[in-house]
PDB file of C-alpha atoms and ligand atoms in Angstrom:
ATOM      1  CA  MET A 149     -13.506 -28.782   8.121  1.00 46.00           C
ATOM      2  CA  VAL A 150     -10.570 -29.420  10.341  1.00 45.00           C
ATOM      3  CA  ASP A 151      -9.464 -32.839  11.605  1.00 43.00           C
ATOM      4  CA  GLN A 152     -12.359 -34.718  10.061  1.00 44.00           C
ATOM      5  CA  THR A 153     -11.231 -38.035  11.524  1.00 46.00           C
ATOM      6  CA  ASN A 154     -11.058 -36.524  14.975  1.00 49.00           C
ATOM      7  CA  LYS A 155     -14.561 -35.470  15.951  1.00 57.00           C
ATOM      8  CA  ALA A 156     -13.381 -33.197  18.765  1.00 74.00           C
ATOM      9  CA  ALA A 157     -13.972 -29.530  17.981  1.00 85.00           C
ATOM     10  CA  PHE A 158     -10.931 -27.339  17.379  1.00 89.00           C
ATOM     11  CA  ALA A 159      -9.394 -26.166  20.638  1.00 94.00           C
ATOM     12  CA  PHE A 160      -6.346 -24.063  21.414  1.00 97.00           C
ATOM     13  CA  LEU A 161      -3.659 -25.568  23.614  1.00 98.00           C
ATOM     14  CA  PRO A 162      -2.222 -23.288  26.352  1.00 98.00           C
ATOM     15  CA  PRO A 163      -0.046 -20.681  24.578  1.00 98.00           C
ATOM     16  CA  ILE A 164       3.732 -21.120  24.583  1.00 98.00           C
ATOM     17  CA  TRP A 165       5.273 -17.713  25.310  1.00 97.00           C
ATOM     18  CA  LEU A 166       8.707 -16.644  24.031  1.00 97.00           C
ATOM     19  CA  GLU A 167      10.404 -13.492  25.315  1.00 95.00           C
ATOM     20  CA  GLU A 168      11.639 -12.796  21.786  1.00 95.00           C
ATOM     21  CA  ALA A 169      11.164 -14.424  18.397  1.00 96.00           C
ATOM     22  CA  THR A 170      12.260 -13.603  14.881  1.00 97.00           C
ATOM     23  CA  SER A 171       8.836 -14.593  13.530  1.00 97.00           C
ATOM     24  CA  THR A 172       6.350 -16.725  15.469  1.00 97.00           C
ATOM     25  CA  SER A 173       5.115 -18.167  12.157  1.00 96.00           C
ATOM     26  CA  THR A 174       8.611 -19.177  11.035  1.00 95.00           C
ATOM     27  CA  LEU A 175       9.294 -20.810  14.396  1.00 96.00           C
ATOM     28  CA  LEU A 176       5.912 -22.520  14.564  1.00 95.00           C
ATOM     29  CA  LYS A 177       6.330 -24.012  11.081  1.00 92.00           C
ATOM     30  CA  GLU A 178       9.517 -25.668  12.334  1.00 90.00           C
ATOM     31  CA  ARG A 179       7.636 -27.034  15.338  1.00 91.00           C
ATOM     32  CA  VAL A 180       4.787 -28.284  13.124  1.00 89.00           C
ATOM     33  CA  ALA A 181       7.330 -30.080  10.932  1.00 86.00           C
ATOM     34  CA  ALA A 182       8.625 -31.688  14.128  1.00 86.00           C
ATOM     35  CA  GLY A 183       5.094 -32.828  15.098  1.00 87.00           C
ATOM     36  CA  ALA A 184       3.499 -29.936  17.068  1.00 90.00           C
ATOM     37  CA  PRO A 185      -0.236 -30.758  17.198  1.00 90.00           C
ATOM     38  CA  SER A 186      -3.187 -28.813  15.856  1.00 90.00           C
ATOM     39  CA  GLY A 187      -4.115 -26.140  18.407  1.00 94.00           C
ATOM     40  CA  THR A 188      -0.495 -25.254  19.277  1.00 96.00           C
ATOM     41  CA  VAL A 189      -0.098 -21.505  19.912  1.00 98.00           C
ATOM     42  CA  LEU A 190       3.298 -19.778  19.845  1.00 98.00           C
ATOM     43  CA  ALA A 191       3.347 -16.168  21.073  1.00 97.00           C
ATOM     44  CA  ALA A 192       6.211 -13.677  21.404  1.00 97.00           C
ATOM     45  CA  ARG A 193       6.529 -10.662  23.676  1.00 94.00           C
ATOM     46  CA  ARG A 194       8.857  -9.149  21.067  1.00 94.00           C
ATOM     47  CA  GLN A 195       9.030 -10.095  17.419  1.00 95.00           C
ATOM     48  CA  THR A 196      12.093  -8.883  15.530  1.00 94.00           C
ATOM     49  CA  GLN A 197      11.544 -10.098  11.936  1.00 95.00           C
ATOM     50  CA  GLY A 198       7.756 -10.218  11.559  1.00 95.00           C
ATOM     51  CA  ARG A 199       6.557 -11.339   8.144  1.00 95.00           C
ATOM     52  CA  GLY A 200       3.469 -10.130   6.310  1.00 92.00           C
ATOM     53  CA  ARG A 201       1.413 -11.403   3.385  1.00 88.00           C
ATOM     54  CA  MET A 202       2.955 -11.656  -0.073  1.00 82.00           C
ATOM     55  CA  GLY A 203       6.511 -11.119   1.105  1.00 85.00           C
ATOM     56  CA  GLY A 204       5.786  -7.976   3.139  1.00 87.00           C
ATOM     57  CA  GLY A 205       6.961  -7.271   6.678  1.00 91.00           C
ATOM     58  CA  TRP A 206       5.210  -6.729  10.010  1.00 93.00           C
ATOM     59  CA  LEU A 207       6.459  -4.216  12.554  1.00 92.00           C
ATOM     60  CA  SER A 208       5.323  -4.571  16.150  1.00 91.00           C
ATOM     61  CA  ALA A 209       5.994  -2.533  19.271  1.00 88.00           C
ATOM     62  CA  GLY A 210       9.116  -3.704  21.159  1.00 80.00           C
ATOM     63  CA  ASP A 211       6.889  -4.859  23.972  1.00 79.00           C
ATOM     64  CA  GLY A 212       3.192  -5.203  24.586  1.00 86.00           C
ATOM     65  CA  ASP A 213       1.860  -5.909  21.094  1.00 92.00           C
ATOM     66  CA  LEU A 214       0.074  -9.120  20.195  1.00 96.00           C
ATOM     67  CA  THR A 215       2.112 -11.327  17.885  1.00 97.00           C
ATOM     68  CA  PHE A 216       1.371 -15.032  17.783  1.00 98.00           C
ATOM     69  CA  SER A 217       0.800 -17.974  15.440  1.00 97.00           C
ATOM     70  CA  PHE A 218      -1.230 -21.134  15.752  1.00 97.00           C
ATOM     71  CA  HIS A 219      -1.450 -24.455  13.976  1.00 94.00           C
ATOM     72  CA  CYS A 220      -4.697 -25.788  12.550  1.00 92.00           C
ATOM     73  CA  ARG A 221      -4.625 -29.101  10.704  1.00 85.00           C
ATOM     74  CA  SER A 222      -7.110 -29.811   7.935  1.00 71.00           C
ATOM     75  CA  ARG A 223      -7.900 -32.679   5.605  1.00 62.00           C
ATOM     76  CA  GLN A 224      -9.646 -30.313   3.191  1.00 62.00           C
ATOM     77  CA  PRO A 225      -8.140 -29.101  -0.103  1.00 62.00           C
ATOM     78  CA  PRO A 226      -6.744 -25.526  -0.291  1.00 61.00           C
ATOM     79  CA  LEU A 227      -9.981 -24.109  -1.722  1.00 61.00           C
ATOM     80  CA  ALA A 228     -11.870 -25.104   1.437  1.00 72.00           C
ATOM     81  CA  THR A 229      -9.155 -24.145   3.896  1.00 81.00           C
ATOM     82  CA  ALA A 230      -8.575 -20.736   2.295  1.00 83.00           C
ATOM     83  CA  THR A 231     -11.518 -19.249   4.179  1.00 90.00           C
ATOM     84  CA  LEU A 232     -10.072 -20.063   7.630  1.00 92.00           C
ATOM     85  CA  PRO A 233      -8.235 -16.694   7.816  1.00 93.00           C
ATOM     86  CA  MET A 234     -11.543 -14.936   7.122  1.00 95.00           C
ATOM     87  CA  ALA A 235     -13.096 -16.712  10.128  1.00 95.00           C
ATOM     88  CA  CYS A 236     -10.048 -15.561  12.121  1.00 97.00           C
ATOM     89  CA  ALA A 237     -10.508 -11.943  10.992  1.00 97.00           C
ATOM     90  CA  LEU A 238     -14.064 -12.090  12.340  1.00 98.00           C
ATOM     91  CA  GLY A 239     -12.719 -13.515  15.617  1.00 98.00           C
ATOM     92  CA  VAL A 240     -10.303 -10.583  15.914  1.00 98.00           C
ATOM     93  CA  ARG A 241     -13.157  -8.208  15.135  1.00 98.00           C
ATOM     94  CA  ASP A 242     -15.281  -9.798  17.906  1.00 98.00           C
ATOM     95  CA  PHE A 243     -12.362  -9.335  20.319  1.00 98.00           C
ATOM     96  CA  LEU A 244     -11.887  -5.679  19.347  1.00 98.00           C
ATOM     97  CA  ALA A 245     -15.618  -5.050  19.858  1.00 98.00           C
ATOM     98  CA  MET A 246     -15.476  -6.323  23.466  1.00 97.00           C
ATOM     99  CA  PRO A 247     -15.953  -4.063  26.430  1.00 97.00           C
ATOM    100  CA  PRO A 248     -14.237  -2.061  27.756  1.00 96.00           C
ATOM    101  CA  TRP A 249     -12.417  -1.008  24.561  1.00 97.00           C
ATOM    102  CA  ARG A 250     -15.367  -1.530  22.135  1.00 98.00           C
ATOM    103  CA  ILE A 251     -13.402  -0.701  18.979  1.00 98.00           C
ATOM    104  CA  ALA A 252     -15.582  -0.728  15.854  1.00 98.00           C
ATOM    105  CA  THR A 253     -13.858  -2.356  12.884  1.00 98.00           C
ATOM    106  CA  ARG A 254     -14.459  -3.622   9.378  1.00 97.00           C
ATOM    107  CA  CYS A 255     -12.889  -6.591   7.617  1.00 96.00           C
ATOM    108  CA  LYS A 256     -10.999  -5.899   4.432  1.00 93.00           C
ATOM    109  CA  TRP A 257     -10.869  -8.913   2.150  1.00 91.00           C
ATOM    110  CA  PRO A 258      -9.312 -11.318   2.608  1.00 89.00           C
ATOM    111  CA  ASN A 259      -8.449 -10.889   6.279  1.00 90.00           C
ATOM    112  CA  ASP A 260      -7.272  -7.437   7.392  1.00 94.00           C
ATOM    113  CA  VAL A 261      -9.119  -5.786  10.255  1.00 97.00           C
ATOM    114  CA  LEU A 262      -9.426  -2.003   9.951  1.00 97.00           C
ATOM    115  CA  ALA A 263     -10.501   0.662  12.423  1.00 97.00           C
ATOM    116  CA  GLU A 264     -11.525   3.894  10.730  1.00 94.00           C
ATOM    117  CA  ASN A 265      -9.788   2.753   7.530  1.00 90.00           C
ATOM    118  CA  ALA A 266      -6.484   2.113   9.343  1.00 95.00           C
ATOM    119  CA  LYS A 267      -5.076  -1.408   9.655  1.00 96.00           C
ATOM    120  CA  MET A 268      -5.155  -2.728  13.222  1.00 97.00           C
ATOM    121  CA  CYS A 269      -4.627  -6.416  12.523  1.00 97.00           C
ATOM    122  CA  GLY A 270      -2.939  -8.470   9.837  1.00 96.00           C
ATOM    123  CA  ILE A 271      -3.159 -12.225   9.330  1.00 96.00           C
ATOM    124  CA  LEU A 272      -0.645 -14.348   7.452  1.00 95.00           C
ATOM    125  CA  THR A 273      -1.811 -17.886   6.702  1.00 92.00           C
ATOM    126  CA  GLU A 274       0.655 -20.343   5.269  1.00 90.00           C
ATOM    127  CA  SER A 275      -0.369 -23.788   4.176  1.00 80.00           C
ATOM    128  CA  GLY A 276       1.459 -26.865   3.023  1.00 68.00           C
ATOM    129  CA  ALA A 277       1.375 -30.627   3.156  1.00 62.00           C
ATOM    130  CA  THR A 278       2.509 -32.166   6.400  1.00 68.00           C
ATOM    131  CA  THR A 279       4.370 -35.468   6.655  1.00 67.00           C
ATOM    132  CA  SER A 280       1.060 -37.202   7.487  1.00 72.00           C
ATOM    133  CA  GLY A 281      -0.465 -35.954   4.209  1.00 69.00           C
ATOM    134  CA  ASP A 282      -2.851 -33.489   5.866  1.00 73.00           C
ATOM    135  CA  ILE A 283      -2.888 -29.807   5.027  1.00 74.00           C
ATOM    136  CA  GLY A 284      -1.106 -27.909   7.769  1.00 83.00           C
ATOM    137  CA  LEU A 285      -2.108 -24.301   8.282  1.00 91.00           C
ATOM    138  CA  VAL A 286       0.001 -21.915  10.308  1.00 94.00           C
ATOM    139  CA  VAL A 287      -2.015 -18.776  11.004  1.00 96.00           C
ATOM    140  CA  GLY A 288       0.061 -15.813  12.222  1.00 97.00           C
ATOM    141  CA  ILE A 289      -1.840 -12.906  13.747  1.00 98.00           C
ATOM    142  CA  GLY A 290      -0.517  -9.469  14.602  1.00 97.00           C
ATOM    143  CA  VAL A 291      -2.750  -7.036  16.482  1.00 97.00           C
ATOM    144  CA  ASN A 292      -1.428  -3.518  17.011  1.00 96.00           C
ATOM    145  CA  VAL A 293      -1.920  -2.877  20.696  1.00 96.00           C
ATOM    146  CA  ARG A 294       0.560   0.004  20.959  1.00 94.00           C
ATOM    147  CA  GLY A 295       1.693   2.625  18.474  1.00 91.00           C
ATOM    148  CA  VAL A 296       5.149   2.330  16.888  1.00 91.00           C
ATOM    149  CA  PRO A 297       6.899   5.189  15.037  1.00 90.00           C
ATOM    150  CA  GLY A 298       7.392   4.269  11.402  1.00 90.00           C
ATOM    151  CA  ARG A 299       4.791   1.517  11.333  1.00 91.00           C
ATOM    152  CA  ASP A 300       2.764   3.046   8.487  1.00 92.00           C
ATOM    153  CA  ALA A 301       5.874   3.189   6.283  1.00 90.00           C
ATOM    154  CA  ALA A 302       6.911  -0.354   7.227  1.00 86.00           C
ATOM    155  CA  ILE A 303       3.479  -1.831   6.501  1.00 84.00           C
ATOM    156  CA  GLY A 304       2.873   0.399   3.484  1.00 85.00           C
ATOM    157  CA  ARG A 305      -0.460   1.782   4.643  1.00 89.00           C
ATOM    158  CA  GLU A 306      -2.150   3.722   7.409  1.00 94.00           C
ATOM    159  CA  THR A 307      -2.215   1.740  10.652  1.00 96.00           C
ATOM    160  CA  ALA A 308      -3.924   2.109  14.023  1.00 97.00           C
ATOM    161  CA  ALA A 309      -3.392   0.589  17.454  1.00 97.00           C
ATOM    162  CA  MET A 310      -5.880  -0.348  20.187  1.00 97.00           C
ATOM    163  CA  GLN A 311      -4.190   2.214  22.424  1.00 96.00           C
ATOM    164  CA  ASP A 312      -5.259   5.015  20.049  1.00 96.00           C
ATOM    165  CA  PHE A 313      -8.866   4.201  20.917  1.00 97.00           C
ATOM    166  CA  PHE A 314      -8.479   2.991  24.518  1.00 97.00           C
ATOM    167  CA  PRO A 315      -5.298   4.267  26.242  1.00 95.00           C
ATOM    168  CA  ASP A 316      -5.437   1.834  29.208  1.00 94.00           C
ATOM    169  CA  VAL A 317      -5.683  -1.254  27.025  1.00 94.00           C
ATOM    170  CA  GLY A 318      -2.856  -3.114  28.821  1.00 89.00           C
ATOM    171  CA  GLU A 319      -0.379  -5.683  27.538  1.00 86.00           C
ATOM    172  CA  GLY A 320      -0.756  -8.132  24.687  1.00 85.00           C
ATOM    173  CA  ALA A 321       0.021 -11.022  27.048  1.00 88.00           C
ATOM    174  CA  ALA A 322      -3.045 -10.236  29.145  1.00 92.00           C
ATOM    175  CA  LEU A 323      -5.205  -9.831  26.036  1.00 96.00           C
ATOM    176  CA  LEU A 324      -4.294 -13.105  24.329  1.00 97.00           C
ATOM    177  CA  PRO A 325      -6.667 -15.406  26.317  1.00 97.00           C
ATOM    178  CA  LEU A 326      -9.625 -13.161  25.430  1.00 97.00           C
ATOM    179  CA  LEU A 327      -8.645 -13.101  21.783  1.00 98.00           C
ATOM    180  CA  LEU A 328      -8.178 -16.880  21.661  1.00 98.00           C
ATOM    181  CA  GLU A 329     -11.671 -17.346  23.094  1.00 98.00           C
ATOM    182  CA  CYS A 330     -13.157 -15.231  20.295  1.00 98.00           C
ATOM    183  CA  LEU A 331     -11.077 -17.030  17.646  1.00 98.00           C
ATOM    184  CA  GLU A 332     -12.000 -20.479  18.937  1.00 96.00           C
ATOM    185  CA  LYS A 333     -15.728 -19.716  18.662  1.00 96.00           C
ATOM    186  CA  ARG A 334     -15.370 -18.533  15.068  1.00 95.00           C
ATOM    187  CA  ILE A 335     -13.111 -21.450  14.064  1.00 92.00           C
ATOM    188  CA  ARG A 336     -15.525 -24.012  15.540  1.00 91.00           C
ATOM    189  CA  ASN A 337     -18.396 -22.428  13.658  1.00 91.00           C
ATOM    190  CA  TRP A 338     -16.312 -22.506  10.460  1.00 90.00           C
ATOM    191  CA  GLU A 339     -15.453 -26.175  11.095  1.00 86.00           C
ATOM    192  CA  GLU A 340     -19.116 -27.074  11.497  1.00 86.00           C
ATOM    193  CA  ARG A 341     -20.659 -24.977   8.737  1.00 87.00           C
ATOM    194  CA  GLY A 342     -17.794 -24.045   6.445  1.00 87.00           C
ATOM    195  CA  PHE A 343     -17.719 -20.649   4.759  1.00 90.00           C
ATOM    196  CA  ALA A 344     -21.546 -20.553   4.788  1.00 91.00           C
ATOM    197  CA  GLY A 345     -21.277 -20.115   8.565  1.00 89.00           C
ATOM    198  CA  ILE A 346     -19.379 -16.828   8.268  1.00 92.00           C
ATOM    199  CA  ARG A 347     -20.305 -15.357   4.879  1.00 94.00           C
ATOM    200  CA  GLY A 348     -23.219 -13.233   6.155  1.00 95.00           C
ATOM    201  CA  ASP A 349     -21.212 -11.743   9.025  1.00 97.00           C
ATOM    202  CA  LEU A 350     -18.272 -11.060   6.736  1.00 96.00           C
ATOM    203  CA  GLU A 351     -20.404  -9.303   4.125  1.00 95.00           C
ATOM    204  CA  ALA A 352     -22.105  -7.236   6.844  1.00 96.00           C
ATOM    205  CA  CYS A 353     -18.763  -5.775   7.964  1.00 97.00           C
ATOM    206  CA  LEU A 354     -16.954  -5.828   4.610  1.00 95.00           C
ATOM    207  CA  TRP A 355     -14.734  -2.815   4.085  1.00 93.00           C
ATOM    208  CA  GLY A 356     -14.825  -0.936   0.804  1.00 90.00           C
ATOM    209  CA  VAL A 357     -18.198  -1.872  -0.692  1.00 92.00           C
ATOM    210  CA  GLY A 358     -18.715   0.441  -3.665  1.00 90.00           C
ATOM    211  CA  LYS A 359     -15.087   1.597  -3.629  1.00 89.00           C
ATOM    212  CA  PRO A 360     -12.642   1.047  -6.491  1.00 88.00           C
ATOM    213  CA  VAL A 361      -9.838  -1.285  -5.402  1.00 85.00           C
ATOM    214  CA  THR A 362      -6.987  -3.266  -6.835  1.00 83.00           C
ATOM    215  CA  ALA A 363      -6.685  -6.755  -5.350  1.00 78.00           C
ATOM    216  CA  LYS A 364      -3.239  -8.300  -5.500  1.00 72.00           C
ATOM    217  CA  THR A 365      -3.176 -11.975  -6.309  1.00 67.00           C
ATOM    218  CA  GLY A 366      -0.262 -14.370  -6.508  1.00 63.00           C
ATOM    219  CA  SER A 367      -0.197 -13.893 -10.290  1.00 68.00           C
ATOM    220  CA  GLY A 368      -0.936 -10.203 -10.702  1.00 73.00           C
ATOM    221  CA  ALA A 369      -3.594  -7.671  -9.807  1.00 77.00           C
ATOM    222  CA  VAL A 370      -7.312  -7.261 -10.517  1.00 80.00           C
ATOM    223  CA  SER A 371      -9.166  -3.942 -10.372  1.00 84.00           C
ATOM    224  CA  GLY A 372     -12.836  -3.122  -9.903  1.00 88.00           C
ATOM    225  CA  THR A 373     -15.403  -1.864  -7.426  1.00 91.00           C
ATOM    226  CA  VAL A 374     -16.024  -4.004  -4.347  1.00 91.00           C
ATOM    227  CA  ALA A 375     -19.427  -5.696  -4.673  1.00 93.00           C
ATOM    228  CA  GLY A 376     -19.358  -8.483  -2.085  1.00 93.00           C
ATOM    229  CA  ILE A 377     -18.120 -11.961  -1.227  1.00 94.00           C
ATOM    230  CA  GLY A 378     -18.904 -15.074  -3.268  1.00 93.00           C
ATOM    231  CA  VAL A 379     -20.139 -18.398  -1.866  1.00 91.00           C
ATOM    232  CA  GLY A 380     -16.587 -19.756  -1.782  1.00 89.00           C
ATOM    233  CA  GLY A 381     -15.075 -16.723  -0.040  1.00 91.00           C
ATOM    234  CA  GLU A 382     -13.913 -15.035  -3.256  1.00 90.00           C
ATOM    235  CA  LEU A 383     -13.942 -11.244  -3.546  1.00 90.00           C
ATOM    236  CA  VAL A 384     -16.518 -10.087  -6.093  1.00 92.00           C
ATOM    237  CA  LEU A 385     -15.588  -6.930  -8.008  1.00 91.00           C
ATOM    238  CA  LEU A 386     -17.610  -4.991 -10.579  1.00 93.00           C
ATOM    239  CA  SER A 387     -15.353  -4.258 -13.491  1.00 88.00           C
ATOM    240  CA  PRO A 388     -15.507  -0.975 -15.477  1.00 83.00           C
ATOM    241  CA  ASP A 389     -17.243  -2.788 -18.383  1.00 86.00           C
ATOM    242  CA  GLY A 390     -20.150  -3.757 -16.081  1.00 86.00           C
ATOM    243  CA  GLY A 391     -19.130  -7.391 -15.677  1.00 90.00           C
ATOM    244  CA  THR A 392     -18.070  -9.087 -12.479  1.00 91.00           C
ATOM    245  CA  VAL A 393     -14.626 -10.432 -11.648  1.00 87.00           C
ATOM    246  CA  LYS A 394     -13.970 -12.868  -8.831  1.00 88.00           C
ATOM    247  CA  VAL A 395     -10.686 -13.020  -6.944  1.00 84.00           C
ATOM    248  CA  SER A 396     -10.176 -16.525  -5.609  1.00 78.00           C
ATOM    249  CA  SER A 397     -10.002 -16.950  -1.864  1.00 67.00           C
ATOM    250  CA  VAL A 398      -6.878 -19.065  -2.413  1.00 63.00           C
ATOM    251  CA  ALA A 399      -5.162 -15.679  -2.908  1.00 58.00           C
ATOM    252  CA  ALA A 400      -5.549 -15.384   0.886  1.00 54.00           C
ATOM    253  CA  LEU A 401      -3.007 -18.144   1.449  1.00 49.00           C
ATOM    254  CA  ASP A 402       0.737 -17.804   1.115  1.00 51.00           C
ATOM    255  CA  GLY A 403       2.983 -20.747   0.212  1.00 47.00           C
ATOM    256  CA  TRP A 404       4.389 -22.871   3.019  1.00 42.00           C
TER     257      TRP A 404
HETATM  258  C1  BTN B 522      -0.175  -8.954   6.832  1.00 95.60           C
HETATM  259  O1  BTN B 522      -1.148  -8.231   6.972  1.00 95.60           O
HETATM  260  O2  BTN B 522       0.662  -8.739   5.935  1.00 95.60           O
HETATM  261  C2  BTN B 522       0.001 -10.132   7.745  1.00 95.60           C
HETATM  262  C3  BTN B 522       0.790  -9.792   8.974  1.00 95.60           C
HETATM  263  C4  BTN B 522       0.914 -10.950   9.926  1.00 95.60           C
HETATM  264  C5  BTN B 522       1.789 -10.632  11.114  1.00 95.60           C
HETATM  265  C6  BTN B 522       1.831 -11.751  12.109  1.00 95.60           C
HETATM  266  S1  BTN B 522       2.590 -11.271  13.625  1.00 95.60           S
HETATM  267  C7  BTN B 522       2.643 -12.926  14.138  1.00 95.60           C
HETATM  268  C8  BTN B 522       3.000 -13.764  12.934  1.00 95.60           C
HETATM  269  N1  BTN B 522       4.422 -13.864  12.760  1.00 95.60           N
HETATM  270  C9  BTN B 522       4.834 -13.262  11.644  1.00 95.60           C
HETATM  271  O3  BTN B 522       6.015 -13.189  11.262  1.00 95.60           O
HETATM  272  N2  BTN B 522       3.792 -12.743  10.985  1.00 95.60           N
HETATM  273  C10 BTN B 522       2.556 -13.015  11.668  1.00 95.60           C
END
């Protein structure tokens, strides 16, 4: 789905590391506007003003957490590109399942990754037209490697860090190449097969099936019991009256 005119499969460029950034996504969007190519990765050892989905924040450890953003260019309309963050969530899940840490996780629609119900990874995907007329996607990923006091309050939910499960996990900088490898595999599969290529895996690890939830959308909130994922990546909820409600996967994308 990405770079249809360029037949080369999606590939990450070597990460650009910053000692400190306000928000890697904010800074990368500026670089994309100035022509940074698809595959550019901007990572920060410390992020001071991390942003979350729907105007929320993201608090990372002063050092050693994983906070980075990458650019993926697409010629597809928003409905097709909206499932990219779901492919990324699966990539993060693959990474967390790797030895030696082997952390079991579930994906909470649209793209959170939870360990034992606590959020370990958040993904903020922002999309907008680029000067060339393509859709530019800046995907910002935060993985909690270390614990931070006050993180639950800052994020507004229970959180977990890799270190809670595997104390010798190491530094985010050393982990990034492994994570990028897992992400690249999932993104290439998504490019080749679209959402059909990931739907089965996503449903198999979907958090909350059978639970009552309220899904926030750009225009309000929808409540129901989680039933599954639709063919276009939408969340399918059973409503109290027995009907089904679908929450569009476009709700996964924030404005540029
Ligand atoms: C969320 O779950 O609300 C999404 C959180 C996304 C956080 C990452 S950290 C790297 C990138 N830079 C940001 O400012 N946000 C994203």
